[in-house]
Amino acid sequence: MQEIERLIQLLARLPGLGPRSARRAALELVKKRESLMRPLATALSEAADKVAPCSVCGNLDTTDPCRICTDETRDARTICVVEQVGDLWALERASGFTGRYHVLGGTLSALDGIGPEDLTIGQLLARVGPDRPTAEIILATNLTVDGQTTAHYITERLEGAGVKVTRLAHGVPVGGELDYLDDGTLSAALKARQAL
Ligand code: ZN
């Protein structure tokens, strides 16, 4: 039973899965050994080998730079800044956005001791400048206190850089996280973005 205990313990570390759900998931996996457990094991192993963050934008992909950064049909002049890869995926799913992205890897947080050097803010600033194509930065951090603080900080750092800085419109509920928004709201918030 050691193997199954280990499986349950690992599953329980996933977000949204407590010990009880982890046990159920483990039983389901064992029951569906050939149709679920083995394909899952293969998918996990392949993802562990191949998926890595894009060195330009922080998106997760099997190529570096990622497929979004190398897609010539996408507008390199517009960069949408998000906290996490999950937010990027939500925008990709919902918004019809055709620019590029930048994943910060979190937010500034005095409470958790997270400063600018812990995020990819330096890399973002490096994507802006006279010899760079970037014309607009859309700040799509969440409307939480930390998300707002981060947006303000980036806006300050971008002052004088010659780029337009905009913010997602307030269709996004206060304290809301992008990933949980319905697609229509997210799309509307992006279209109605406001200059800062
Ligand atoms: Zn990329």
mmCIF file of C-alpha atoms and ligand atoms in Angstrom:
data_model
loop_
_atom_site.group_PDB
_atom_site.id
_atom_site.type_symbol
_atom_site.label_atom_id
_atom_site.label_comp_id
_atom_site.label_asym_id
_atom_site.label_seq_id
_atom_site.Cartn_x
_atom_site.Cartn_y
_atom_site.Cartn_z
ATOM 1 C CA MET A 1 0.000 0.000 0.000
ATOM 2 C CA GLN A 2 3.027 2.255 0.183
ATOM 3 C CA GLU A 3 2.727 3.111 -3.518
ATOM 4 C CA ILE A 4 -0.901 4.103 -3.284
ATOM 5 C CA GLU A 5 -0.250 6.159 -0.141
ATOM 6 C CA ARG A 6 2.470 8.008 -1.970
ATOM 7 C CA LEU A 7 0.159 8.605 -4.933
ATOM 8 C CA ILE A 8 -2.536 9.990 -2.632
ATOM 9 C CA GLN A 9 -0.066 12.242 -0.836
ATOM 10 C CA LEU A 10 1.201 13.669 -4.117
ATOM 11 C CA LEU A 11 -2.286 14.168 -5.520
ATOM 12 C CA ALA A 12 -3.322 15.943 -2.311
ATOM 13 C CA ARG A 13 -0.674 18.584 -3.011
ATOM 14 C CA LEU A 14 -2.504 19.710 -6.149
ATOM 15 C CA PRO A 15 -4.573 22.893 -5.851
ATOM 16 C CA GLY A 16 -8.214 22.133 -5.157
ATOM 17 C CA LEU A 17 -7.553 18.549 -4.071
ATOM 18 C CA GLY A 18 -7.694 17.813 -0.357
ATOM 19 C CA PRO A 19 -6.870 14.383 1.099
ATOM 20 C CA ARG A 20 -10.414 13.162 0.495
ATOM 21 C CA SER A 21 -10.528 14.132 -3.190
ATOM 22 C CA ALA A 22 -6.990 12.805 -3.575
ATOM 23 C CA ARG A 23 -8.112 9.383 -2.323
ATOM 24 C CA ARG A 24 -11.025 9.390 -4.745
ATOM 25 C CA ALA A 25 -8.757 10.411 -7.600
ATOM 26 C CA ALA A 26 -6.241 7.694 -6.718
ATOM 27 C CA LEU A 27 -8.947 5.012 -6.643
ATOM 28 C CA GLU A 28 -10.281 6.209 -9.984
ATOM 29 C CA LEU A 29 -6.800 6.054 -11.471
ATOM 30 C CA VAL A 30 -6.240 2.506 -10.260
ATOM 31 C CA LYS A 31 -9.642 1.463 -11.552
ATOM 32 C CA LYS A 32 -8.903 2.968 -14.972
ATOM 33 C CA ARG A 33 -5.326 1.809 -15.166
ATOM 34 C CA GLU A 34 -5.087 1.444 -18.955
ATOM 35 C CA SER A 35 -7.501 4.155 -20.083
ATOM 36 C CA LEU A 36 -6.454 6.867 -17.604
ATOM 37 C CA MET A 37 -3.553 6.071 -15.320
ATOM 38 C CA ARG A 38 -0.967 5.067 -17.936
ATOM 39 C CA PRO A 39 -1.825 7.888 -20.396
ATOM 40 C CA LEU A 40 -1.676 10.337 -17.480
ATOM 41 C CA ALA A 41 1.707 9.003 -16.388
ATOM 42 C CA THR A 42 3.006 9.389 -19.946
ATOM 43 C CA ALA A 43 1.571 12.911 -20.254
ATOM 44 C CA LEU A 44 3.136 13.921 -16.922
ATOM 45 C CA SER A 45 6.486 12.512 -17.889
ATOM 46 C CA GLU A 46 6.470 14.196 -21.316
ATOM 47 C CA ALA A 47 5.382 17.520 -19.846
ATOM 48 C CA ALA A 48 8.098 17.299 -17.200
ATOM 49 C CA ASP A 49 10.688 16.765 -19.949
ATOM 50 C CA LYS A 50 9.475 19.241 -22.547
ATOM 51 C CA VAL A 51 7.432 22.066 -21.057
ATOM 52 C CA ALA A 52 9.423 25.095 -19.934
ATOM 53 C CA PRO A 53 8.847 28.826 -19.508
ATOM 54 C CA CYS A 54 9.422 31.018 -22.577
ATOM 55 C CA SER A 55 12.535 33.145 -22.039
ATOM 56 C CA VAL A 56 10.801 36.157 -23.611
ATOM 57 C CA CYS A 57 7.310 36.198 -22.111
ATOM 58 C CA GLY A 58 7.159 33.475 -19.450
ATOM 59 C CA ASN A 59 4.409 31.468 -21.147
ATOM 60 C CA LEU A 60 4.731 27.687 -20.858
ATOM 61 C CA ASP A 61 5.451 25.824 -24.052
ATOM 62 C CA THR A 62 7.595 23.097 -25.566
ATOM 63 C CA THR A 63 9.533 25.620 -27.658
ATOM 64 C CA ASP A 64 11.550 28.644 -26.534
ATOM 65 C CA PRO A 65 10.603 31.306 -27.534
ATOM 66 C CA CYS A 66 7.025 30.098 -27.291
ATOM 67 C CA ARG A 67 4.549 29.805 -30.124
ATOM 68 C CA ILE A 68 2.901 33.128 -29.265
ATOM 69 C CA CYS A 69 6.222 35.025 -29.292
ATOM 70 C CA THR A 70 7.215 33.534 -32.641
ATOM 71 C CA ASP A 71 3.814 33.919 -34.310
ATOM 72 C CA GLU A 72 4.401 36.613 -36.937
ATOM 73 C CA THR A 73 0.663 37.148 -37.377
ATOM 74 C CA ARG A 74 0.470 38.446 -33.795
ATOM 75 C CA ASP A 75 1.046 42.124 -33.093
ATOM 76 C CA ALA A 76 4.434 42.612 -31.430
ATOM 77 C CA ARG A 77 3.544 46.256 -30.635
ATOM 78 C CA THR A 78 1.023 45.316 -27.947
ATOM 79 C CA ILE A 79 2.006 43.435 -24.791
ATOM 80 C CA CYS A 80 -0.584 42.277 -22.292
ATOM 81 C CA VAL A 81 0.926 41.887 -18.814
ATOM 82 C CA VAL A 82 -0.556 39.158 -16.600
ATOM 83 C CA GLU A 83 0.297 37.686 -13.211
ATOM 84 C CA GLN A 84 0.285 33.993 -14.054
ATOM 85 C CA VAL A 85 0.298 31.686 -17.048
ATOM 86 C CA GLY A 86 -3.287 30.731 -16.114
ATOM 87 C CA ASP A 87 -4.331 34.340 -16.784
ATOM 88 C CA LEU A 88 -2.643 34.228 -20.185
ATOM 89 C CA TRP A 89 -4.535 31.053 -20.989
ATOM 90 C CA ALA A 90 -7.817 32.647 -19.859
ATOM 91 C CA LEU A 91 -7.219 35.623 -22.171
ATOM 92 C CA GLU A 92 -6.239 33.358 -25.045
ATOM 93 C CA ARG A 93 -9.382 31.301 -24.550
ATOM 94 C CA ALA A 94 -11.723 34.223 -24.254
ATOM 95 C CA SER A 95 -10.612 37.498 -25.600
ATOM 96 C CA GLY A 96 -9.512 37.229 -29.208
ATOM 97 C CA PHE A 97 -6.430 39.252 -28.187
ATOM 98 C CA THR A 98 -3.867 39.138 -30.983
ATOM 99 C CA GLY A 99 -0.874 40.813 -29.346
ATOM 100 C CA ARG A 100 1.863 39.293 -27.219
ATOM 101 C CA TYR A 101 2.053 38.660 -23.489
ATOM 102 C CA HIS A 102 4.286 39.062 -20.486
ATOM 103 C CA VAL A 103 3.881 36.804 -17.442
ATOM 104 C CA LEU A 104 5.083 38.454 -14.222
ATOM 105 C CA GLY A 105 5.132 35.298 -12.143
ATOM 106 C CA GLY A 106 3.066 36.845 -9.342
ATOM 107 C CA THR A 107 2.532 40.247 -7.771
ATOM 108 C CA LEU A 108 4.474 42.547 -5.535
ATOM 109 C CA SER A 109 3.569 41.797 -1.950
ATOM 110 C CA ALA A 110 4.948 43.516 1.121
ATOM 111 C CA LEU A 111 3.286 40.868 3.275
ATOM 112 C CA ASP A 112 4.950 37.940 1.498
ATOM 113 C CA GLY A 113 8.199 39.819 0.940
ATOM 114 C CA ILE A 114 7.921 39.732 -2.847
ATOM 115 C CA GLY A 115 9.781 42.591 -4.501
ATOM 116 C CA PRO A 116 10.299 43.634 -8.140
ATOM 117 C CA GLU A 117 13.393 41.437 -8.454
ATOM 118 C CA ASP A 118 11.277 38.356 -7.658
ATOM 119 C CA LEU A 119 9.069 39.038 -10.680
ATOM 120 C CA THR A 120 9.932 39.402 -14.378
ATOM 121 C CA ILE A 121 9.539 43.198 -14.302
ATOM 122 C CA GLY A 122 13.141 43.705 -15.453
ATOM 123 C CA GLN A 123 12.496 41.484 -18.482
ATOM 124 C CA LEU A 124 9.326 43.440 -19.228
ATOM 125 C CA LEU A 125 11.192 46.770 -19.162
ATOM 126 C CA ALA A 126 13.776 45.246 -21.487
ATOM 127 C CA ARG A 127 10.989 44.623 -24.005
ATOM 128 C CA VAL A 128 10.261 48.363 -24.123
ATOM 129 C CA GLY A 129 12.540 51.015 -25.565
ATOM 130 C CA PRO A 130 13.426 53.058 -28.629
ATOM 131 C CA ASP A 131 14.749 50.060 -30.557
ATOM 132 C CA ARG A 132 11.809 47.874 -29.556
ATOM 133 C CA PRO A 133 8.492 47.564 -31.388
ATOM 134 C CA THR A 134 6.336 47.827 -28.232
ATOM 135 C CA ALA A 135 3.802 50.689 -28.425
ATOM 136 C CA GLU A 136 1.217 49.655 -25.823
ATOM 137 C CA ILE A 137 1.383 47.831 -22.506
ATOM 138 C CA ILE A 138 -1.959 46.498 -21.278
ATOM 139 C CA LEU A 139 -1.854 45.841 -17.544
ATOM 140 C CA ALA A 140 -4.107 42.872 -16.850
ATOM 141 C CA THR A 141 -3.076 42.170 -13.285
ATOM 142 C CA ASN A 142 -5.936 41.187 -11.002
ATOM 143 C CA LEU A 143 -7.941 43.849 -9.189
ATOM 144 C CA THR A 144 -6.653 42.733 -5.812
ATOM 145 C CA VAL A 145 -4.603 45.084 -3.622
ATOM 146 C CA ASP A 146 -1.352 43.395 -4.681
ATOM 147 C CA GLY A 147 -2.413 43.326 -8.333
ATOM 148 C CA GLN A 148 -3.172 47.060 -8.245
ATOM 149 C CA THR A 149 0.088 47.852 -6.443
ATOM 150 C CA THR A 150 1.988 45.911 -9.079
ATOM 151 C CA ALA A 151 0.199 47.748 -11.904
ATOM 152 C CA HIS A 152 1.025 51.126 -10.317
ATOM 153 C CA TYR A 153 4.645 50.150 -9.874
ATOM 154 C CA ILE A 154 4.983 49.050 -13.509
ATOM 155 C CA THR A 155 3.254 52.225 -14.700
ATOM 156 C CA GLU A 156 5.790 54.309 -12.787
ATOM 157 C CA ARG A 157 8.708 52.353 -14.161
ATOM 158 C CA LEU A 158 7.363 52.796 -17.707
ATOM 159 C CA GLU A 159 7.073 56.563 -17.386
ATOM 160 C CA GLY A 160 9.063 58.268 -20.100
ATOM 161 C CA ALA A 161 9.552 54.995 -21.991
ATOM 162 C CA GLY A 162 7.329 56.235 -24.805
ATOM 163 C CA VAL A 163 4.691 53.525 -24.537
ATOM 164 C CA LYS A 164 0.977 53.857 -23.971
ATOM 165 C CA VAL A 165 -0.069 52.104 -20.739
ATOM 166 C CA THR A 166 -3.631 50.852 -20.404
ATOM 167 C CA ARG A 167 -5.553 48.875 -17.808
ATOM 168 C CA LEU A 168 -8.336 46.319 -18.257
ATOM 169 C CA ALA A 169 -11.737 47.994 -17.887
ATOM 170 C CA HIS A 170 -13.679 47.494 -14.697
ATOM 171 C CA GLY A 171 -15.924 44.773 -15.991
ATOM 172 C CA VAL A 172 -13.493 42.737 -13.928
ATOM 173 C CA PRO A 173 -14.981 42.400 -10.447
ATOM 174 C CA VAL A 174 -12.969 43.872 -7.583
ATOM 175 C CA GLY A 175 -10.818 41.172 -6.043
ATOM 176 C CA GLY A 176 -11.597 39.036 -9.068
ATOM 177 C CA GLU A 177 -9.101 36.787 -10.720
ATOM 178 C CA LEU A 178 -8.982 36.617 -14.479
ATOM 179 C CA ASP A 179 -9.030 32.873 -14.609
ATOM 180 C CA TYR A 180 -12.455 32.737 -12.966
ATOM 181 C CA LEU A 181 -14.176 35.282 -15.184
ATOM 182 C CA ASP A 182 -16.622 34.205 -17.800
ATOM 183 C CA ASP A 183 -15.325 34.665 -21.322
ATOM 184 C CA GLY A 184 -17.711 37.493 -22.239
ATOM 185 C CA THR A 185 -16.687 39.640 -19.268
ATOM 186 C CA LEU A 186 -13.024 39.119 -19.964
ATOM 187 C CA SER A 187 -13.381 39.953 -23.625
ATOM 188 C CA ALA A 188 -15.380 43.137 -22.825
ATOM 189 C CA ALA A 189 -12.841 44.214 -20.204
ATOM 190 C CA LEU A 190 -10.032 43.914 -22.720
ATOM 191 C CA LYS A 191 -11.872 45.794 -25.479
ATOM 192 C CA ALA A 192 -12.851 48.633 -23.113
ATOM 193 C CA ARG A 193 -9.372 48.991 -21.607
ATOM 194 C CA GLN A 194 -8.518 52.441 -20.352
ATOM 195 C CA ALA A 195 -5.450 54.585 -20.674
ATOM 196 C CA LEU A 196 -3.673 55.297 -17.399
HETATM 197 ZN ZN ZN B 1 6.746 33.667 -25.268
#
